[in-house]
mmCIF file of C-alpha atoms in Angstrom:
data_model
loop_
_atom_site.group_PDB
_atom_site.id
_atom_site.type_symbol
_atom_site.label_atom_id
_atom_site.label_comp_id
_atom_site.label_asym_id
_atom_site.label_seq_id
_atom_site.Cartn_x
_atom_site.Cartn_y
_atom_site.Cartn_z
ATOM 1 C CA MET A 1 -38.392 7.122 46.593
ATOM 2 C CA ARG A 2 -36.019 8.413 44.446
ATOM 3 C CA PHE A 3 -36.202 11.857 46.432
ATOM 4 C CA LEU A 4 -35.464 10.056 49.529
ATOM 5 C CA VAL A 5 -32.619 8.279 48.377
ATOM 6 C CA LEU A 6 -30.924 11.457 47.345
ATOM 7 C CA TRP A 7 -31.768 13.387 50.409
ATOM 8 C CA CYS A 8 -30.173 10.440 52.450
ATOM 9 C CA PHE A 9 -26.900 10.664 50.442
ATOM 10 C CA LEU A 10 -26.389 14.165 50.609
ATOM 11 C CA CYS A 11 -26.973 14.064 54.492
ATOM 12 C CA PHE A 12 -24.512 11.526 54.965
ATOM 13 C CA GLY A 13 -22.137 13.416 52.659
ATOM 14 C CA TRP A 14 -22.699 16.770 54.912
ATOM 15 C CA SER A 15 -22.377 14.783 57.978
ATOM 16 C CA THR A 16 -18.684 12.987 57.099
ATOM 17 C CA SER A 17 -17.173 16.379 55.855
ATOM 18 C CA VAL A 18 -18.416 18.281 58.961
ATOM 19 C CA ARG A 19 -16.702 15.382 61.148
ATOM 20 C CA ALA A 20 -13.655 15.785 58.855
ATOM 21 C CA ALA A 21 -13.618 19.494 59.266
ATOM 22 C CA SER A 22 -14.193 18.934 63.076
ATOM 23 C CA TYR A 23 -11.228 16.601 63.405
ATOM 24 C CA GLU A 24 -8.960 18.625 61.594
ATOM 25 C CA PHE A 25 -9.729 21.521 63.740
ATOM 26 C CA MET A 26 -8.889 19.614 66.878
ATOM 27 C CA GLN A 27 -5.900 18.617 65.628
ATOM 28 C CA ARG A 28 -4.628 22.135 64.818
ATOM 29 C CA GLU A 29 -5.610 22.999 68.228
ATOM 30 C CA CYS A 30 -3.741 20.044 69.519
ATOM 31 C CA ALA A 31 -0.855 20.605 67.748
ATOM 32 C CA LYS A 32 -0.640 24.454 69.128
ATOM 33 C CA LYS A 33 -1.126 23.110 72.568
ATOM 34 C CA MET A 34 2.164 21.049 71.802
ATOM 35 C CA ALA A 35 3.903 23.986 70.294
ATOM 36 C CA ASP A 36 3.002 26.050 73.983
ATOM 37 C CA ASN A 37 4.606 23.216 75.727
ATOM 38 C CA PRO A 38 7.504 21.949 73.625
ATOM 39 C CA PRO A 39 8.726 18.491 74.732
ATOM 40 C CA GLN A 40 11.788 17.700 76.342
ATOM 41 C CA ILE A 41 14.626 15.541 74.678
ATOM 42 C CA VAL A 42 17.240 14.008 76.384
ATOM 43 C CA VAL A 43 20.050 11.899 75.025
ATOM 44 C CA GLU A 44 22.480 10.582 77.466
ATOM 45 C CA TYR A 45 25.316 7.904 76.910
ATOM 46 C CA SER A 46 27.051 5.774 79.451
ATOM 47 C CA PHE A 47 30.514 3.659 78.807
ATOM 48 C CA GLY A 48 29.374 1.091 81.455
ATOM 49 C CA LYS A 49 31.809 -0.542 84.238
ATOM 50 C CA LEU A 50 34.615 -1.904 82.195
ATOM 51 C CA SER A 51 35.730 -5.603 83.472
ATOM 52 C CA ILE A 52 38.664 -7.814 82.292
ATOM 53 C CA ASP A 53 38.375 -11.279 81.874
ATOM 54 C CA THR A 54 41.634 -13.579 82.030
ATOM 55 C CA THR A 55 39.662 -17.007 82.558
ATOM 56 C CA LYS A 56 39.139 -17.905 78.694
ATOM 57 C CA ASN A 57 40.927 -19.874 76.111
ATOM 58 C CA ALA A 58 41.605 -19.606 72.381
ATOM 59 C CA ASP A 59 38.691 -21.752 71.572
ATOM 60 C CA GLU A 60 36.333 -19.711 73.823
ATOM 61 C CA LEU A 61 37.736 -16.360 72.773
ATOM 62 C CA ILE A 62 36.903 -17.037 68.984
ATOM 63 C CA GLU A 63 33.411 -18.464 69.999
ATOM 64 C CA LEU A 64 32.640 -15.192 71.791
ATOM 65 C CA ALA A 65 34.122 -13.114 68.815
ATOM 66 C CA HIS A 66 31.258 -14.418 66.809
ATOM 67 C CA GLU A 67 29.018 -13.842 69.038
ATOM 68 C CA PHE A 68 29.927 -9.999 69.009
ATOM 69 C CA ASN A 69 30.262 -9.782 65.162
ATOM 70 C CA PRO A 70 28.725 -12.925 63.111
ATOM 71 C CA LYS A 71 30.567 -11.954 60.153
ATOM 72 C CA ASN A 72 34.192 -11.810 62.100
ATOM 73 C CA LYS A 73 36.327 -14.395 60.060
ATOM 74 C CA ASN A 74 39.070 -14.485 62.300
ATOM 75 C CA THR A 75 39.943 -18.164 63.568
ATOM 76 C CA GLY A 76 43.348 -17.681 63.852
ATOM 77 C CA ASN A 77 45.739 -17.336 67.235
ATOM 78 C CA MET A 78 43.253 -15.063 68.896
ATOM 79 C CA GLN A 79 44.989 -13.721 72.332
ATOM 80 C CA GLY A 80 42.325 -10.691 73.150
ATOM 81 C CA LEU A 81 38.799 -9.687 72.672
ATOM 82 C CA THR A 82 36.999 -6.318 73.413
ATOM 83 C CA GLY A 83 33.138 -7.266 73.930
ATOM 84 C CA LEU A 84 30.872 -4.264 73.402
ATOM 85 C CA LYS A 85 26.888 -4.714 73.313
ATOM 86 C CA PHE A 86 25.494 -1.604 72.428
ATOM 87 C CA ALA A 87 22.175 -1.493 74.056
ATOM 88 C CA THR A 88 19.322 1.560 74.260
ATOM 89 C CA LYS A 89 16.767 2.606 76.287
ATOM 90 C CA LEU A 90 13.803 4.702 75.201
ATOM 91 C CA ASN A 91 11.044 6.292 77.762
ATOM 92 C CA ILE A 92 8.074 8.626 76.947
ATOM 93 C CA GLU A 93 5.948 10.906 79.315
ATOM 94 C CA THR A 94 2.943 12.239 77.972
ATOM 95 C CA LEU A 95 1.131 15.250 78.755
ATOM 96 C CA THR A 96 -2.692 14.655 78.005
ATOM 97 C CA GLU A 97 -5.385 17.490 77.814
ATOM 98 C CA GLU A 98 -9.117 17.538 76.923
ATOM 99 C CA ILE A 99 -9.821 19.020 73.509
ATOM 100 C CA GLY A 100 -13.609 18.707 72.513
ATOM 101 C CA LYS A 101 -16.460 16.805 74.464
ATOM 102 C CA ASN A 102 -15.170 13.273 73.082
ATOM 103 C CA ASP A 103 -11.398 13.707 72.674
ATOM 104 C CA VAL A 104 -8.196 14.080 74.339
ATOM 105 C CA CYS A 105 -4.835 15.780 73.019
ATOM 106 C CA MET A 106 -2.045 13.648 73.906
ATOM 107 C CA MET A 107 1.683 15.007 73.086
ATOM 108 C CA PRO A 108 4.972 14.104 74.563
ATOM 109 C CA GLN A 109 6.420 15.657 77.384
ATOM 110 C CA THR A 110 9.824 14.328 77.775
ATOM 111 C CA VAL A 111 11.656 11.840 75.553
ATOM 112 C CA ARG A 112 14.562 10.148 77.012
ATOM 113 C CA LEU A 113 16.969 7.969 75.104
ATOM 114 C CA THR A 114 19.942 6.353 77.055
ATOM 115 C CA LEU A 115 22.648 4.896 75.061
ATOM 116 C CA TYR A 116 25.264 2.198 76.893
ATOM 117 C CA TYR A 117 27.398 -0.827 76.538
ATOM 118 C CA GLU A 118 26.049 -3.500 78.387
ATOM 119 C CA ASN A 119 28.970 -5.780 80.629
ATOM 120 C CA PRO A 120 31.720 -4.144 78.343
ATOM 121 C CA THR A 121 34.460 -6.396 78.908
ATOM 122 C CA ILE A 122 38.107 -6.912 77.679
ATOM 123 C CA TYR A 123 39.069 -10.644 77.465
ATOM 124 C CA ILE A 124 42.851 -11.665 77.441
ATOM 125 C CA ILE A 125 43.648 -15.226 76.925
ATOM 126 C CA ASN A 126 44.269 -17.379 79.919
ATOM 127 C CA GLU A 127 47.768 -18.531 78.892
ATOM 128 C CA LEU A 128 49.340 -14.756 79.137
ATOM 129 C CA GLU A 129 50.886 -14.043 82.706
ATOM 130 C CA PRO A 130 50.001 -10.743 83.799
ATOM 131 C CA LYS A 131 52.356 -7.618 83.384
ATOM 132 C CA THR A 132 54.540 -9.349 80.564
ATOM 133 C CA CYS A 133 55.144 -7.487 77.494
ATOM 134 C CA ARG A 134 52.885 -9.868 75.337
ATOM 135 C CA TYR A 135 50.372 -9.160 78.221
ATOM 136 C CA ASN A 136 50.544 -5.771 78.072
ATOM 137 C CA LEU A 137 50.756 -5.400 74.237
ATOM 138 C CA VAL A 138 47.314 -7.337 74.153
ATOM 139 C CA LEU A 139 45.925 -5.335 76.608
ATOM 140 C CA ARG A 140 47.213 -2.184 74.892
ATOM 141 C CA HIS A 141 45.467 -3.260 71.582
ATOM 142 C CA GLU A 142 42.146 -4.185 73.501
ATOM 143 C CA TYR A 143 42.009 -0.308 74.981
ATOM 144 C CA ALA A 144 42.425 0.837 71.328
ATOM 145 C CA HIS A 145 39.366 -1.174 70.337
ATOM 146 C CA LEU A 146 37.932 0.188 73.650
ATOM 147 C CA ASP A 147 38.777 3.797 72.703
ATOM 148 C CA ILE A 148 36.978 3.651 69.277
ATOM 149 C CA GLY A 149 33.963 2.248 71.094
ATOM 150 C CA HIS A 150 33.662 5.302 73.110
ATOM 151 C CA THR A 151 34.374 7.736 70.203
ATOM 152 C CA ALA A 152 31.564 6.298 68.221
ATOM 153 C CA LEU A 153 29.352 6.194 71.272
ATOM 154 C CA LYS A 154 29.310 10.126 72.138
ATOM 155 C CA GLU A 155 29.667 10.894 68.062
ATOM 156 C CA LEU A 156 26.093 8.638 67.874
ATOM 157 C CA ALA A 157 24.618 10.270 70.738
ATOM 158 C CA ALA A 158 25.050 13.772 68.979
ATOM 159 C CA GLN A 159 23.661 12.354 65.976
ATOM 160 C CA LEU A 160 20.848 10.516 67.665
ATOM 161 C CA LYS A 161 19.748 13.674 69.642
ATOM 162 C CA GLN A 162 19.310 15.783 66.514
ATOM 163 C CA ARG A 163 17.215 12.896 64.720
ATOM 164 C CA LEU A 164 15.315 12.021 67.795
ATOM 165 C CA THR A 165 14.169 15.877 67.728
ATOM 166 C CA SER A 166 12.815 15.671 64.494
ATOM 167 C CA VAL A 167 11.368 12.451 64.786
ATOM 168 C CA VAL A 168 9.094 13.634 67.782
ATOM 169 C CA MET A 169 8.249 16.805 66.082
ATOM 170 C CA GLN A 170 7.307 15.262 62.862
ATOM 171 C CA ARG A 171 5.227 12.676 64.915
ATOM 172 C CA GLY A 172 3.963 15.671 66.586
ATOM 173 C CA SER A 173 0.516 15.336 68.743
ATOM 174 C CA LYS A 174 -2.386 12.985 68.642
ATOM 175 C CA ILE A 175 -6.168 13.142 69.038
ATOM 176 C CA VAL A 176 -7.873 10.273 70.860
ATOM 177 C CA LEU A 177 -11.144 9.634 71.790
ATOM 178 C CA LYS A 178 -11.358 9.922 75.872
ATOM 179 C CA SER A 179 -12.964 6.327 76.049
ATOM 180 C CA ILE A 180 -9.974 4.660 74.045
ATOM 181 C CA TYR A 181 -7.453 6.606 76.201
ATOM 182 C CA ARG A 182 -9.546 5.431 79.044
ATOM 183 C CA GLN A 183 -9.588 1.834 78.177
ATOM 184 C CA ASP A 184 -5.817 1.495 77.259
ATOM 185 C CA SER A 185 -3.685 4.822 77.710
ATOM 186 C CA GLN A 186 -0.157 2.702 78.223
ATOM 187 C CA ALA A 187 -0.840 1.112 74.444
ATOM 188 C CA LEU A 188 -1.201 4.568 73.162
ATOM 189 C CA THR A 189 2.156 5.639 74.985
ATOM 190 C CA GLN A 190 3.952 2.666 73.459
ATOM 191 C CA LYS A 191 2.584 3.337 69.830
ATOM 192 C CA PHE A 192 4.525 6.640 70.558
ATOM 193 C CA LEU A 193 7.769 4.669 71.558
ATOM 194 C CA GLN A 194 7.524 2.587 68.431
ATOM 195 C CA GLU A 195 6.976 5.400 66.066
ATOM 196 C CA TYR A 196 10.313 6.804 67.573
ATOM 197 C CA GLU A 197 12.248 3.765 67.491
ATOM 198 C CA SER A 198 11.294 3.358 64.018
ATOM 199 C CA GLY A 199 12.670 6.678 63.201
ATOM 200 C CA LEU A 200 15.651 6.119 64.724
ATOM 201 C CA LYS A 201 16.438 2.586 63.470
ATOM 202 C CA PRO A 202 18.465 3.496 60.557
ATOM 203 C CA LEU A 203 20.710 5.649 62.101
ATOM 204 C CA MET A 204 21.305 3.132 64.763
ATOM 205 C CA ASN A 205 22.174 0.271 61.958
ATOM 206 C CA ASN A 206 24.804 2.549 60.182
ATOM 207 C CA TYR A 207 26.045 3.215 63.408
ATOM 208 C CA LYS A 208 26.443 -0.693 63.967
ATOM 209 C CA GLU A 209 27.929 -1.069 60.675
ATOM 210 C CA LYS A 210 30.404 1.615 60.840
ATOM 211 C CA LEU A 211 31.765 0.771 64.494
ATOM 212 C CA LEU A 212 32.524 -2.946 62.766
ATOM 213 C CA GLU A 213 34.509 -1.404 60.138
ATOM 214 C CA GLU A 214 36.375 1.043 62.197
ATOM 215 C CA GLN A 215 37.432 -1.613 64.655
ATOM 216 C CA ALA A 216 38.102 -4.273 61.821
ATOM 217 C CA GLN A 217 41.145 -1.735 60.810
ATOM 218 C CA LEU A 218 42.811 -2.442 64.063
ATOM 219 C CA ASP A 219 42.698 -6.148 63.337
ATOM 220 C CA THR A 220 44.354 -6.318 60.061
ATOM 221 C CA PRO A 221 47.276 -8.826 59.211
ATOM 222 C CA GLU A 222 49.817 -5.753 59.177
ATOM 223 C CA ASN A 223 48.884 -4.205 62.148
ATOM 224 C CA TYR A 224 49.092 -7.491 64.033
ATOM 225 C CA LYS A 225 52.868 -8.022 62.249
ATOM 226 C CA ARG A 226 53.938 -4.600 63.605
ATOM 227 C CA GLU A 227 52.668 -5.050 67.086
ATOM 228 C CA SER A 228 54.114 -8.486 67.461
ATOM 229 C CA ALA A 229 57.268 -7.057 66.592
ATOM 230 C CA LEU A 230 57.578 -5.007 70.070
ATOM 231 C CA CYS A 231 57.504 -8.171 72.036
ATOM 232 C CA PRO A 232 60.719 -10.303 71.327
#
């Protein structure tokens, strides 16, 4: 009996090691397939179509300012606001090839990341008459905010192109059982996207913080004072 128990234990250990070696071999073959078919990484950006809204009063502008930036402490005489809602869209197309009798190799073929501002809007208080000195001054100030946002988005796109390429190559290809792939290929593709989004999230969070800091430099009391002096 002792001999039988020992023999079964050794048999189980041998089977496990063979399967592990087989999986490692298939994973290497899968990685080679990805190297032979490198994914296309596309990062694009859009500033969106700008709108100018002159229907809001001072209280409504303050409320909007807190929506765009909850840390905004400005409750003073607000006459203009630039609303930039940062958004992203990540899509992936995968290439799947059989590898072994029971498995498939899933690899990214095209990964496309789109950065954009959703409904970018310049708000000007409804008390200001168009084409007056004060109206033009407020509009110029908000265009400066818009320029900062545009420059930051272009810089972020370049950084994300490098980061996304690195993340995709690090995550690499995946060995999946054919039965699981047939059952829910969409869930497996979604897992790729989740891994990529997780890898990009720190960089995007840093971008949001940096953009808020740069925008705040325009809204200092000193700058408001200088600009106000331009209109009697």
